[in-house]
XYZ file of C-alpha atoms in Angstrom:
98
model
C 8.247 -11.803 0.647
C 5.237 -9.261 1.175
C 1.998 -9.579 -0.554
C 2.857 -6.928 -2.744
C 5.603 -9.088 -4.161
C 3.304 -12.167 -4.271
C 2.133 -13.127 -7.828
C -1.400 -13.127 -7.801
C -3.807 -11.290 -9.473
C -6.424 -8.843 -7.540
C -9.042 -11.119 -8.049
C -7.448 -13.706 -6.247
C -6.165 -11.416 -3.444
C -9.827 -10.405 -2.851
C -10.947 -13.916 -3.018
C -8.069 -15.248 -0.754
C -8.663 -12.599 1.927
C -12.573 -13.261 2.152
C -12.042 -17.022 2.127
C -8.921 -17.634 4.245
C -9.024 -14.478 6.623
C -12.571 -13.429 6.526
C -11.679 -9.967 5.184
C -13.925 -8.261 2.608
C -12.795 -5.478 0.638
C -16.190 -3.820 -0.478
C -14.235 -1.455 -2.929
C -11.733 -3.210 -4.594
C -9.726 0.039 -5.485
C -6.044 0.437 -6.030
C -5.632 2.003 -2.277
C -7.717 -0.773 -0.589
C -5.864 -3.490 -2.660
C -2.400 -1.769 -1.745
C -3.224 -1.916 1.808
C -4.393 -5.800 1.970
C -1.197 -6.469 -0.167
C 1.035 -4.880 2.530
C -0.789 -6.606 5.383
C 0.295 -10.061 3.816
C 3.486 -11.742 4.471
C 4.346 -14.973 2.636
C 6.670 -17.462 3.884
C 7.881 -20.836 2.445
C 6.919 -22.970 5.655
C 5.986 -22.704 9.227
C 9.728 -22.744 10.583
C 10.528 -19.556 8.073
C 7.737 -17.880 9.596
C 8.844 -18.267 13.130
C 12.255 -17.615 12.542
C 11.680 -14.488 10.630
C 8.833 -13.096 12.669
C 10.326 -14.275 16.364
C 6.468 -15.150 16.930
C 7.721 -18.066 19.255
C 9.683 -15.921 21.435
C 6.815 -13.355 22.022
C 3.943 -15.990 21.975
C 5.638 -19.380 22.843
C 2.025 -20.967 23.765
C 0.584 -19.914 20.775
C 3.580 -20.967 18.257
C 1.961 -24.429 16.949
C 0.695 -24.486 13.148
C -2.607 -25.786 14.270
C -2.991 -22.732 16.390
C -1.831 -20.355 13.747
C -4.276 -21.756 11.043
C -7.143 -22.610 13.065
C -7.188 -19.064 14.179
C -6.642 -17.403 11.067
C -3.361 -15.751 11.646
C -1.577 -17.706 9.084
C -3.213 -20.122 6.190
C -1.621 -22.223 3.983
C -2.107 -20.820 0.244
C -0.782 -22.282 -2.974
C 1.898 -24.088 -1.044
C 2.835 -21.149 1.093
C 2.369 -20.147 4.605
C 0.787 -16.632 4.700
C 0.512 -14.382 7.295
C -2.081 -11.671 7.685
C -1.327 -8.743 9.808
C -4.369 -7.584 11.328
C -2.678 -4.521 12.761
C -1.475 -3.041 9.244
C -4.898 -3.875 7.997
C -6.758 -1.818 10.679
C -4.078 0.736 10.829
C -6.334 3.588 9.234
C -9.487 2.474 11.352
C -11.376 0.508 9.189
C -12.533 -2.700 10.508
C -14.349 -5.037 7.549
C -14.760 -8.471 8.890
C -17.668 -10.885 8.336
């Protein structure tokens, strides 16, 4: 599931991005919120993330849950394992990291 399909409010989205991924949305307009949602993928657990993304194949030494969460690649949010794609987020050249 993508962040677009994830049933959370825009305010929750802004707070989650800040708290969990250190991403600040200065102007939460519709375009920025849409871009933020498209940068998120939501999985039921670590195994589903590793299987669907093939992360372990591409990054075998960086596939432990502890590495993924400590480095804010993925976070446990509302019982879901959530991946934030910096590539998608920064695709327009903006970098808003604290």
